[in-house]
Each structure stands twice: as C-alpha cells, then as structure tokens.
Amino acid sequence: MIFDIITIFPGFFGSILEHGLLKHAIAGSEIAVNLHDLRDFTGDAHRSVDDRPFGGGPGMVFKPEPLFRAVESIESSREVTSGEAARAVLLTPQGRVFNQALAAELSREHALILICSRYEGVDERVAAHLATDEISIGDYVLSGGELPAAVLMEAVTRLLPGVLGNEESKLAESFQELPALAASGTRAGLLDFPQYTRPAEFRRWKVPEVLLSGNHSQIERWRRRQSLLKTSVKRPDLLEKAGISAEELRAAREEEEFAAREL
Ligand code: ADE
C-alpha cells in the first residue's frame, strides 16, 4: 500500500514513521509513505497555502490550487507505474466517522492519498471536486488533519497481509468485524476479554483462577463470557451489532453469578 500524504507539516510524521508498526511495515515493504509539502505546490513568492474567506469572518481557508496541484502531481507520477486512480481522502471533522469497518475497506486499496488541512477550513471545491472521501476520526475538533491521517494510516496498515506477526491476535481483538467467526464462538465485534500476566498475585489482587487451570475449553468459555459482560457494561451499543441476543447475555450473567458463588 502506498500512502501519499499532503501536509504543511511533513516533519510531523518523522517520529511516527520511525517507531513500531509503521516503521516495520516500511522496512518490510508492506507500505511506502511519501510526504508532500503543500507549499511546494504554491505559485507565489510567499508560498501561501491559505487566504481570507469570501464573505468575511475569522480564520483562514486553504486555497484550492495548491491542493489540486499536489493531488494531480501524485496521480500523474503514478499513472506511469499503475494507471489506477487512488482514493483521495480529505481528513475533516465533517467527514464520515472512521471505524474498523472503514479501515478494513481502505486496506483493500492499492494506494491512498491523505489530504491534511487545517481546522478553520478548506475551500469547498476541494471536498466537492478533488477528494473522493471525507473522513473524520471522531466528533471532536483538532487543529489539523495530521494526527487524523496518522491514526488512519496506522489502523489501515495493521490490517495489511504480513504486517502483524500474529494474524490470530488481529482477528480476535476488539471491534474486528468478522461475522463468519462470530458463529464459531470468537469475540467478533465485542470488546476484548481481560488479559493478565505474571505475577499471579499482585498487591493482593489475584489473577482469575480459571486462567491458571490449563483447561483450555474452560478458559475459552470464560473469555467469551468476560468479553460479553464487559461489552454489556462499557459499550452496550455494540451488543446488537455483534448479534448478541438478550437470551445469550442473560445466560452469561447467570453463569458468572454461578461461578462467583462457587468461589
Ligand atoms: N481535522 C480536524 N479535526 C478532525 C477530526 N476530528 N477528524 C479528521 N480531521 C480533522
């Protein structure tokens, strides 16, 4: 996957590309990241990327020309190699809200252009005629699209084949939407079950006995139950989407009560 990022702060991405998952994905050629300084696509001596809004008002608005030039320059350089047009994503609080399903959808693209603007605004013609997608990372306002672009890039990259060593852990984690696996008892669409590591007792807090038992079917059952109960407390909105019936939830609660009484 090729990410082309258009930004006025290319230096912002230095650290995130040099650590952890993204660093490894670059080293393993699962992704390539090209940073494009928007100011390189301006046409004036001041290299200005924004201007005052028509109609007045506070703040500045990103001009259309540099953004169109930047995207077109990326597209024309790519035509030589692939010919397929890449999706151009404008990061904006007005976009479709990013989630795991959208990350999965984007991970099937061969390339993505990420357009980072500043919060005050972008000339509407960019959203209307240049971007193929407008994406928000949540209902809050940041001062620019760089952090959202980094979030999107990391969430998409970890879904690419060969990026995570352990494919299984990726499948089992919270929020993964895998209806086929839900039927086989995996925790698709639910929050993760609680994890523990050594020591088995820390400041008098003990690890649940079942995890030390070595009984794998019991451990699986316990994990599935915890995942369900935790979701029902912290994110009840996810239960329906994950296809959990009221009956199943009631059974899990009863089983939990029964297990607690046994102790
Ligand atoms: N730019 C500013 N805030 C944003 C958000 N929440 N998501 C995406 N881009 C943004």
PDB file of C-alpha atoms and ligand atoms in Angstrom:
ATOM      1  CA  MET A   1       0.000   0.000   0.000  1.00  0.00           C
ATOM      2  CA  ILE A   2       1.288   3.442  -0.894  1.00  0.00           C
ATOM      3  CA  PHE A   3       0.319   6.405   1.287  1.00  0.00           C
ATOM      4  CA  ASP A   4       0.825   9.850  -0.205  1.00  0.00           C
ATOM      5  CA  ILE A   5       0.386  12.487   2.489  1.00  0.00           C
ATOM      6  CA  ILE A   6      -0.160  16.122   1.616  1.00  0.00           C
ATOM      7  CA  THR A   7       0.606  18.424   4.537  1.00  0.00           C
ATOM      8  CA  ILE A   8       2.141  21.742   5.509  1.00  0.00           C
ATOM      9  CA  PHE A   9       3.990  19.868   8.288  1.00  0.00           C
ATOM     10  CA  PRO A  10       5.862  16.964   6.665  1.00  0.00           C
ATOM     11  CA  GLY A  11       8.210  16.890   9.663  1.00  0.00           C
ATOM     12  CA  PHE A  12       5.279  15.960  11.885  1.00  0.00           C
ATOM     13  CA  PHE A  13       5.332  12.392  10.526  1.00  0.00           C
ATOM     14  CA  GLY A  14       9.041  11.771  11.221  1.00  0.00           C
ATOM     15  CA  SER A  15       8.626  10.187  14.622  1.00  0.00           C
ATOM     16  CA  ILE A  16       5.573   8.011  13.925  1.00  0.00           C
ATOM     17  CA  LEU A  17       7.199   6.530  10.823  1.00  0.00           C
ATOM     18  CA  GLU A  18      10.305   5.663  12.794  1.00  0.00           C
ATOM     19  CA  HIS A  19       8.593   3.626  15.509  1.00  0.00           C
ATOM     20  CA  GLY A  20       6.716   0.384  15.959  1.00  0.00           C
ATOM     21  CA  LEU A  21       4.264  -0.952  13.446  1.00  0.00           C
ATOM     22  CA  LEU A  22       4.664   1.715  10.760  1.00  0.00           C
ATOM     23  CA  LYS A  23       8.446   1.508  10.903  1.00  0.00           C
ATOM     24  CA  HIS A  24       8.293  -2.272  10.462  1.00  0.00           C
ATOM     25  CA  ALA A  25       5.732  -2.087   7.673  1.00  0.00           C
ATOM     26  CA  ILE A  26       8.003   0.304   5.791  1.00  0.00           C
ATOM     27  CA  ALA A  27      11.057  -1.888   6.386  1.00  0.00           C
ATOM     28  CA  GLY A  28       9.100  -4.936   5.171  1.00  0.00           C
ATOM     29  CA  SER A  29       7.793  -3.019   2.097  1.00  0.00           C
ATOM     30  CA  GLU A  30       4.167  -3.646   3.088  1.00  0.00           C
ATOM     31  CA  ILE A  31       3.733   0.120   2.897  1.00  0.00           C
ATOM     32  CA  ALA A  32       5.544   3.065   1.367  1.00  0.00           C
ATOM     33  CA  VAL A  33       4.897   6.580   2.663  1.00  0.00           C
ATOM     34  CA  ASN A  34       5.553   9.647   0.524  1.00  0.00           C
ATOM     35  CA  LEU A  35       5.343  13.025   2.233  1.00  0.00           C
ATOM     36  CA  HIS A  36       4.431  16.026   0.089  1.00  0.00           C
ATOM     37  CA  ASP A  37       4.930  19.547   1.383  1.00  0.00           C
ATOM     38  CA  LEU A  38       1.878  21.509   0.276  1.00  0.00           C
ATOM     39  CA  ARG A  39       3.997  24.647  -0.004  1.00  0.00           C
ATOM     40  CA  ASP A  40       5.909  23.037  -2.883  1.00  0.00           C
ATOM     41  CA  PHE A  41       2.700  23.320  -4.908  1.00  0.00           C
ATOM     42  CA  THR A  42       2.092  27.032  -4.341  1.00  0.00           C
ATOM     43  CA  GLY A  43       2.695  29.592  -7.064  1.00  0.00           C
ATOM     44  CA  ASP A  44       3.689  32.745  -5.180  1.00  0.00           C
ATOM     45  CA  ALA A  45       6.859  34.017  -3.560  1.00  0.00           C
ATOM     46  CA  HIS A  46       5.371  33.624  -0.055  1.00  0.00           C
ATOM     47  CA  ARG A  47       4.376  30.017  -0.736  1.00  0.00           C
ATOM     48  CA  SER A  48       0.986  30.758   0.774  1.00  0.00           C
ATOM     49  CA  VAL A  49      -1.483  27.914   1.198  1.00  0.00           C
ATOM     50  CA  ASP A  50      -4.412  29.853   2.666  1.00  0.00           C
ATOM     51  CA  ASP A  51      -6.354  33.052   2.206  1.00  0.00           C
ATOM     52  CA  ARG A  52      -9.190  35.032   3.802  1.00  0.00           C
ATOM     53  CA  PRO A  53     -12.706  33.649   3.429  1.00  0.00           C
ATOM     54  CA  PHE A  54     -15.037  35.210   0.857  1.00  0.00           C
ATOM     55  CA  GLY A  55     -17.922  36.805   2.721  1.00  0.00           C
ATOM     56  CA  GLY A  56     -15.712  37.686   5.684  1.00  0.00           C
ATOM     57  CA  GLY A  57     -15.295  36.064   9.061  1.00  0.00           C
ATOM     58  CA  PRO A  58     -12.416  34.928  11.226  1.00  0.00           C
ATOM     59  CA  GLY A  59      -9.695  32.470  10.271  1.00  0.00           C
ATOM     60  CA  MET A  60      -8.145  31.493   7.008  1.00  0.00           C
ATOM     61  CA  VAL A  61      -9.218  28.994   4.373  1.00  0.00           C
ATOM     62  CA  PHE A  62      -6.996  26.586   2.467  1.00  0.00           C
ATOM     63  CA  LYS A  63      -6.775  27.646  -1.170  1.00  0.00           C
ATOM     64  CA  PRO A  64      -7.829  25.121  -3.798  1.00  0.00           C
ATOM     65  CA  GLU A  65      -4.945  25.487  -6.295  1.00  0.00           C
ATOM     66  CA  PRO A  66      -2.055  24.033  -4.246  1.00  0.00           C
ATOM     67  CA  LEU A  67      -4.181  21.050  -3.141  1.00  0.00           C
ATOM     68  CA  PHE A  68      -5.381  20.310  -6.688  1.00  0.00           C
ATOM     69  CA  ARG A  69      -1.811  20.642  -7.974  1.00  0.00           C
ATOM     70  CA  ALA A  70      -0.451  18.327  -5.273  1.00  0.00           C
ATOM     71  CA  VAL A  71      -3.029  15.581  -5.890  1.00  0.00           C
ATOM     72  CA  GLU A  72      -2.690  15.859  -9.678  1.00  0.00           C
ATOM     73  CA  SER A  73       1.084  15.676  -9.441  1.00  0.00           C
ATOM     74  CA  ILE A  74       0.845  12.488  -7.351  1.00  0.00           C
ATOM     75  CA  GLU A  75      -1.689  10.999  -9.763  1.00  0.00           C
ATOM     76  CA  SER A  76       0.327  11.792 -12.854  1.00  0.00           C
ATOM     77  CA  SER A  77       3.511  10.317 -11.400  1.00  0.00           C
ATOM     78  CA  ARG A  78       1.569   7.184 -10.513  1.00  0.00           C
ATOM     79  CA  GLU A  79      -0.033   6.725 -13.930  1.00  0.00           C
ATOM     80  CA  VAL A  80       3.363   5.702 -15.196  1.00  0.00           C
ATOM     81  CA  THR A  81       3.504   2.829 -12.723  1.00  0.00           C
ATOM     82  CA  SER A  82      -0.056   1.631 -12.190  1.00  0.00           C
ATOM     83  CA  GLY A  83      -2.770   3.549 -14.046  1.00  0.00           C
ATOM     84  CA  GLU A  84      -5.385   3.034 -11.298  1.00  0.00           C
ATOM     85  CA  ALA A  85      -6.595   6.253  -9.640  1.00  0.00           C
ATOM     86  CA  ALA A  86      -6.092   6.283  -5.877  1.00  0.00           C
ATOM     87  CA  ARG A  87      -8.772   7.407  -3.441  1.00  0.00           C
ATOM     88  CA  ALA A  88      -8.019  10.910  -2.155  1.00  0.00           C
ATOM     89  CA  VAL A  89      -9.105  11.265   1.464  1.00  0.00           C
ATOM     90  CA  LEU A  90      -9.694  14.678   2.988  1.00  0.00           C
ATOM     91  CA  LEU A  91      -9.368  14.491   6.780  1.00  0.00           C
ATOM     92  CA  THR A  92     -12.051  16.733   8.221  1.00  0.00           C
ATOM     93  CA  PRO A  93     -14.390  16.799  11.227  1.00  0.00           C
ATOM     94  CA  GLN A  94     -17.228  16.953   8.675  1.00  0.00           C
ATOM     95  CA  GLY A  95     -16.407  13.540   7.209  1.00  0.00           C
ATOM     96  CA  ARG A  96     -17.726  10.020   7.620  1.00  0.00           C
ATOM     97  CA  VAL A  97     -16.684   8.794  11.056  1.00  0.00           C
ATOM     98  CA  PHE A  98     -13.724   6.411  10.901  1.00  0.00           C
ATOM     99  CA  ASN A  99     -14.135   2.933  12.367  1.00  0.00           C
ATOM    100  CA  GLN A 100     -12.763  -0.573  11.977  1.00  0.00           C
ATOM    101  CA  ALA A 101     -15.049  -1.398   9.041  1.00  0.00           C
ATOM    102  CA  LEU A 102     -13.834   1.661   7.150  1.00  0.00           C
ATOM    103  CA  ALA A 103     -10.215   0.777   7.996  1.00  0.00           C
ATOM    104  CA  ALA A 104     -10.836  -2.681   6.522  1.00  0.00           C
ATOM    105  CA  GLU A 105     -12.414  -1.170   3.410  1.00  0.00           C
ATOM    106  CA  LEU A 106      -9.456   1.170   2.874  1.00  0.00           C
ATOM    107  CA  SER A 107      -6.941  -1.613   3.472  1.00  0.00           C
ATOM    108  CA  ARG A 108      -8.119  -3.201   0.208  1.00  0.00           C
ATOM    109  CA  GLU A 109      -6.934  -0.193  -1.839  1.00  0.00           C
ATOM    110  CA  HIS A 110      -3.551  -0.233  -3.551  1.00  0.00           C
ATOM    111  CA  ALA A 111      -2.842   3.411  -2.633  1.00  0.00           C
ATOM    112  CA  LEU A 112      -4.345   6.261  -0.619  1.00  0.00           C
ATOM    113  CA  ILE A 113      -3.783   9.987  -0.842  1.00  0.00           C
ATOM    114  CA  LEU A 114      -4.303  11.672   2.532  1.00  0.00           C
ATOM    115  CA  ILE A 115      -5.006  15.401   2.461  1.00  0.00           C
ATOM    116  CA  CYS A 116      -4.290  17.181   5.744  1.00  0.00           C
ATOM    117  CA  SER A 117      -5.798  20.617   6.102  1.00  0.00           C
ATOM    118  CA  ARG A 118      -6.086  22.999   9.000  1.00  0.00           C
ATOM    119  CA  TYR A 119      -9.236  23.089  11.035  1.00  0.00           C
ATOM    120  CA  GLU A 120     -10.543  26.545  10.031  1.00  0.00           C
ATOM    121  CA  GLY A 121     -11.389  25.199   6.670  1.00  0.00           C
ATOM    122  CA  VAL A 122     -10.677  24.213   3.135  1.00  0.00           C
ATOM    123  CA  ASP A 123     -12.177  25.728   0.022  1.00  0.00           C
ATOM    124  CA  GLU A 124     -15.341  23.702  -0.595  1.00  0.00           C
ATOM    125  CA  ARG A 125     -14.256  22.855  -4.145  1.00  0.00           C
ATOM    126  CA  VAL A 126     -11.654  20.510  -2.670  1.00  0.00           C
ATOM    127  CA  ALA A 127     -14.331  18.399  -0.966  1.00  0.00           C
ATOM    128  CA  ALA A 128     -16.653  18.674  -3.956  1.00  0.00           C
ATOM    129  CA  HIS A 129     -14.295  18.022  -6.859  1.00  0.00           C
ATOM    130  CA  LEU A 130     -10.943  16.685  -5.628  1.00  0.00           C
ATOM    131  CA  ALA A 131     -11.434  14.406  -2.619  1.00  0.00           C
ATOM    132  CA  THR A 132     -13.125  11.046  -3.186  1.00  0.00           C
ATOM    133  CA  ASP A 133     -13.722  10.649   0.572  1.00  0.00           C
ATOM    134  CA  GLU A 134     -14.072  12.913   3.600  1.00  0.00           C
ATOM    135  CA  ILE A 135     -13.161  11.157   6.841  1.00  0.00           C
ATOM    136  CA  SER A 136     -13.347  12.285  10.481  1.00  0.00           C
ATOM    137  CA  ILE A 137     -11.646  10.353  13.274  1.00  0.00           C
ATOM    138  CA  GLY A 138     -14.316  11.348  15.778  1.00  0.00           C
ATOM    139  CA  ASP A 139     -16.708  14.018  16.912  1.00  0.00           C
ATOM    140  CA  TYR A 140     -14.175  16.462  18.266  1.00  0.00           C
ATOM    141  CA  VAL A 141     -12.101  19.146  16.646  1.00  0.00           C
ATOM    142  CA  LEU A 142      -8.342  19.028  16.182  1.00  0.00           C
ATOM    143  CA  SER A 143      -6.346  21.859  14.726  1.00  0.00           C
ATOM    144  CA  GLY A 144      -5.275  19.899  11.670  1.00  0.00           C
ATOM    145  CA  GLY A 145      -5.518  16.689   9.696  1.00  0.00           C
ATOM    146  CA  GLU A 146      -2.049  15.353  10.528  1.00  0.00           C
ATOM    147  CA  LEU A 147      -2.986  13.386  13.652  1.00  0.00           C
ATOM    148  CA  PRO A 148      -6.122  12.002  11.956  1.00  0.00           C
ATOM    149  CA  ALA A 149      -4.013  10.950   8.934  1.00  0.00           C
ATOM    150  CA  ALA A 150      -1.578   9.173  11.255  1.00  0.00           C
ATOM    151  CA  VAL A 151      -4.449   7.394  13.037  1.00  0.00           C
ATOM    152  CA  LEU A 152      -5.978   6.265   9.756  1.00  0.00           C
ATOM    153  CA  MET A 153      -2.623   5.107   8.399  1.00  0.00           C
ATOM    154  CA  GLU A 154      -1.841   3.003  11.462  1.00  0.00           C
ATOM    155  CA  ALA A 155      -5.321   1.416  11.623  1.00  0.00           C
ATOM    156  CA  VAL A 156      -5.192   0.534   7.916  1.00  0.00           C
ATOM    157  CA  THR A 157      -1.595  -0.679   7.922  1.00  0.00           C
ATOM    158  CA  ARG A 158      -2.096  -3.193  10.704  1.00  0.00           C
ATOM    159  CA  LEU A 159      -4.755  -4.897   8.568  1.00  0.00           C
ATOM    160  CA  LEU A 160      -2.456  -5.445   5.598  1.00  0.00           C
ATOM    161  CA  PRO A 161      -1.312  -9.015   4.993  1.00  0.00           C
ATOM    162  CA  GLY A 162       2.056  -9.748   6.561  1.00  0.00           C
ATOM    163  CA  VAL A 163       2.172  -6.673   8.820  1.00  0.00           C
ATOM    164  CA  LEU A 164       1.235  -8.253  12.158  1.00  0.00           C
ATOM    165  CA  GLY A 165       3.217 -11.342  13.002  1.00  0.00           C
ATOM    166  CA  ASN A 166       0.301 -12.916  14.775  1.00  0.00           C
ATOM    167  CA  GLU A 167      -2.691 -12.976  12.414  1.00  0.00           C
ATOM    168  CA  GLU A 168      -4.816 -14.640  15.083  1.00  0.00           C
ATOM    169  CA  SER A 169      -4.445 -11.850  17.627  1.00  0.00           C
ATOM    170  CA  LYS A 170      -5.530  -9.369  14.974  1.00  0.00           C
ATOM    171  CA  LEU A 171      -8.689 -11.384  14.323  1.00  0.00           C
ATOM    172  CA  ALA A 172      -9.650 -11.794  17.961  1.00  0.00           C
ATOM    173  CA  GLU A 173      -9.174  -8.181  19.034  1.00  0.00           C
ATOM    174  CA  SER A 174     -11.989  -5.808  19.926  1.00  0.00           C
ATOM    175  CA  PHE A 175     -14.062  -4.362  17.099  1.00  0.00           C
ATOM    176  CA  GLN A 176     -12.917  -6.624  14.302  1.00  0.00           C
ATOM    177  CA  GLU A 177     -15.987  -7.244  12.201  1.00  0.00           C
ATOM    178  CA  LEU A 178     -15.890 -10.880  11.230  1.00  0.00           C
ATOM    179  CA  PRO A 179     -19.395 -12.318  11.122  1.00  0.00           C
ATOM    180  CA  ALA A 180     -18.115 -15.681   9.916  1.00  0.00           C
ATOM    181  CA  LEU A 181     -16.076 -16.080  13.082  1.00  0.00           C
ATOM    182  CA  ALA A 182     -18.801 -14.839  15.407  1.00  0.00           C
ATOM    183  CA  ALA A 183     -20.723 -18.023  14.729  1.00  0.00           C
ATOM    184  CA  SER A 184     -17.783 -20.171  15.787  1.00  0.00           C
ATOM    185  CA  GLY A 185     -17.621 -18.565  19.215  1.00  0.00           C
ATOM    186  CA  THR A 186     -14.930 -15.946  18.661  1.00  0.00           C
ATOM    187  CA  ARG A 187     -15.449 -12.471  20.064  1.00  0.00           C
ATOM    188  CA  ALA A 188     -16.160 -10.642  16.817  1.00  0.00           C
ATOM    189  CA  GLY A 189     -17.449  -7.125  17.338  1.00  0.00           C
ATOM    190  CA  LEU A 190     -17.126  -7.285  21.138  1.00  0.00           C
ATOM    191  CA  LEU A 191     -14.586  -5.715  23.467  1.00  0.00           C
ATOM    192  CA  ASP A 192     -11.560  -7.767  24.395  1.00  0.00           C
ATOM    193  CA  PHE A 193     -11.629 -10.099  27.373  1.00  0.00           C
ATOM    194  CA  PRO A 194      -9.337  -9.089  30.282  1.00  0.00           C
ATOM    195  CA  GLN A 195      -5.715 -10.181  29.953  1.00  0.00           C
ATOM    196  CA  TYR A 196      -3.292 -10.920  32.786  1.00  0.00           C
ATOM    197  CA  THR A 197       0.375 -11.782  33.039  1.00  0.00           C
ATOM    198  CA  ARG A 198       2.713 -12.617  35.893  1.00  0.00           C
ATOM    199  CA  PRO A 199       2.746 -12.263  38.824  1.00  0.00           C
ATOM    200  CA  ALA A 200      -0.337 -14.392  39.600  1.00  0.00           C
ATOM    201  CA  GLU A 201      -0.866 -12.212  42.669  1.00  0.00           C
ATOM    202  CA  PHE A 202      -0.007  -8.521  42.723  1.00  0.00           C
ATOM    203  CA  ARG A 203      -0.727  -6.341  45.784  1.00  0.00           C
ATOM    204  CA  ARG A 204      -3.248  -8.983  46.865  1.00  0.00           C
ATOM    205  CA  TRP A 205      -5.113  -8.824  43.533  1.00  0.00           C
ATOM    206  CA  LYS A 206      -5.258 -12.322  42.118  1.00  0.00           C
ATOM    207  CA  VAL A 207      -5.467 -13.467  38.532  1.00  0.00           C
ATOM    208  CA  PRO A 208      -8.753 -15.361  37.950  1.00  0.00           C
ATOM    209  CA  GLU A 209      -8.230 -18.991  38.884  1.00  0.00           C
ATOM    210  CA  VAL A 210      -9.513 -20.401  35.606  1.00  0.00           C
ATOM    211  CA  LEU A 211      -6.617 -18.817  33.689  1.00  0.00           C
ATOM    212  CA  LEU A 212      -4.135 -20.804  35.767  1.00  0.00           C
ATOM    213  CA  SER A 213      -6.058 -24.049  35.351  1.00  0.00           C
ATOM    214  CA  GLY A 214      -4.666 -25.114  31.989  1.00  0.00           C
ATOM    215  CA  ASN A 215      -8.196 -26.143  30.965  1.00  0.00           C
ATOM    216  CA  HIS A 216      -8.435 -24.599  27.513  1.00  0.00           C
ATOM    217  CA  SER A 217     -12.114 -25.109  26.854  1.00  0.00           C
ATOM    218  CA  GLN A 218     -12.953 -23.545  30.234  1.00  0.00           C
ATOM    219  CA  ILE A 219     -10.588 -20.665  29.525  1.00  0.00           C
ATOM    220  CA  GLU A 220     -12.228 -20.066  26.143  1.00  0.00           C
ATOM    221  CA  ARG A 221     -15.658 -20.131  27.745  1.00  0.00           C
ATOM    222  CA  TRP A 222     -14.568 -17.723  30.473  1.00  0.00           C
ATOM    223  CA  ARG A 223     -13.007 -15.343  27.956  1.00  0.00           C
ATOM    224  CA  ARG A 224     -16.060 -15.310  25.744  1.00  0.00           C
ATOM    225  CA  ARG A 225     -18.240 -14.601  28.804  1.00  0.00           C
ATOM    226  CA  GLN A 226     -15.984 -11.811  30.073  1.00  0.00           C
ATOM    227  CA  SER A 227     -15.862 -10.234  26.647  1.00  0.00           C
ATOM    228  CA  LEU A 228     -19.642 -10.259  26.510  1.00  0.00           C
ATOM    229  CA  LEU A 229     -20.140  -8.930  30.049  1.00  0.00           C
ATOM    230  CA  LYS A 230     -17.514  -6.232  29.650  1.00  0.00           C
ATOM    231  CA  THR A 231     -19.148  -5.079  26.419  1.00  0.00           C
ATOM    232  CA  SER A 232     -22.571  -5.009  28.057  1.00  0.00           C
ATOM    233  CA  VAL A 233     -21.243  -2.703  30.799  1.00  0.00           C
ATOM    234  CA  LYS A 234     -18.900  -0.444  28.822  1.00  0.00           C
ATOM    235  CA  ARG A 235     -20.326  -0.453  25.284  1.00  0.00           C
ATOM    236  CA  PRO A 236     -23.878  -1.824  25.282  1.00  0.00           C
ATOM    237  CA  ASP A 237     -24.370  -0.233  21.843  1.00  0.00           C
ATOM    238  CA  LEU A 238     -22.046  -2.867  20.344  1.00  0.00           C
ATOM    239  CA  LEU A 239     -24.068  -5.876  21.523  1.00  0.00           C
ATOM    240  CA  GLU A 240     -26.771  -5.663  18.903  1.00  0.00           C
ATOM    241  CA  LYS A 241     -24.292  -5.074  16.079  1.00  0.00           C
ATOM    242  CA  ALA A 242     -22.343  -8.132  17.220  1.00  0.00           C
ATOM    243  CA  GLY A 243     -25.538 -10.189  17.050  1.00  0.00           C
ATOM    244  CA  ILE A 244     -25.743 -10.924  20.794  1.00  0.00           C
ATOM    245  CA  SER A 245     -29.258 -11.818  21.885  1.00  0.00           C
ATOM    246  CA  ALA A 246     -30.821 -10.858  25.219  1.00  0.00           C
ATOM    247  CA  GLU A 247     -31.003 -14.571  25.954  1.00  0.00           C
ATOM    248  CA  GLU A 248     -27.274 -15.042  25.427  1.00  0.00           C
ATOM    249  CA  LEU A 249     -26.486 -12.099  27.681  1.00  0.00           C
ATOM    250  CA  ARG A 250     -28.792 -13.405  30.396  1.00  0.00           C
ATOM    251  CA  ALA A 251     -27.115 -16.816  30.208  1.00  0.00           C
ATOM    252  CA  ALA A 252     -23.670 -15.206  30.529  1.00  0.00           C
ATOM    253  CA  ARG A 253     -24.773 -13.212  33.584  1.00  0.00           C
ATOM    254  CA  GLU A 254     -26.204 -16.306  35.210  1.00  0.00           C
ATOM    255  CA  GLU A 255     -23.080 -18.303  34.518  1.00  0.00           C
ATOM    256  CA  GLU A 256     -20.976 -15.509  36.001  1.00  0.00           C
ATOM    257  CA  GLU A 257     -23.111 -15.437  39.151  1.00  0.00           C
ATOM    258  CA  PHE A 258     -22.845 -19.176  39.434  1.00  0.00           C
ATOM    259  CA  ALA A 259     -19.044 -19.044  39.052  1.00  0.00           C
ATOM    260  CA  ALA A 260     -18.801 -16.320  41.708  1.00  0.00           C
ATOM    261  CA  ARG A 261     -20.839 -18.402  44.166  1.00  0.00           C
ATOM    262  CA  GLU A 262     -18.541 -21.375  43.646  1.00  0.00           C
ATOM    263  CA  LEU A 263     -15.519 -19.426  44.887  1.00  0.00           C
TER     264      LEU A 263
HETATM  265  N1  ADE B   1      -9.387  17.815  11.373  1.00  0.00           N
HETATM  266  C1  ADE B   1      -9.735  18.451  12.499  1.00  0.00           C
HETATM  267  N2  ADE B   1     -10.439  17.665  13.319  1.00  0.00           N
HETATM  268  C2  ADE B   1     -10.554  16.470  12.692  1.00  0.00           C
HETATM  269  C3  ADE B   1     -11.167  15.236  13.021  1.00  0.00           C
HETATM  270  N3  ADE B   1     -11.834  15.061  14.165  1.00  0.00           N
HETATM  271  N4  ADE B   1     -11.079  14.234  12.140  1.00  0.00           N
HETATM  272  C4  ADE B   1     -10.443  14.396  10.973  1.00  0.00           C
HETATM  273  N5  ADE B   1      -9.834  15.535  10.596  1.00  0.00           N
HETATM  274  C5  ADE B   1      -9.893  16.569  11.450  1.00  0.00           C
END
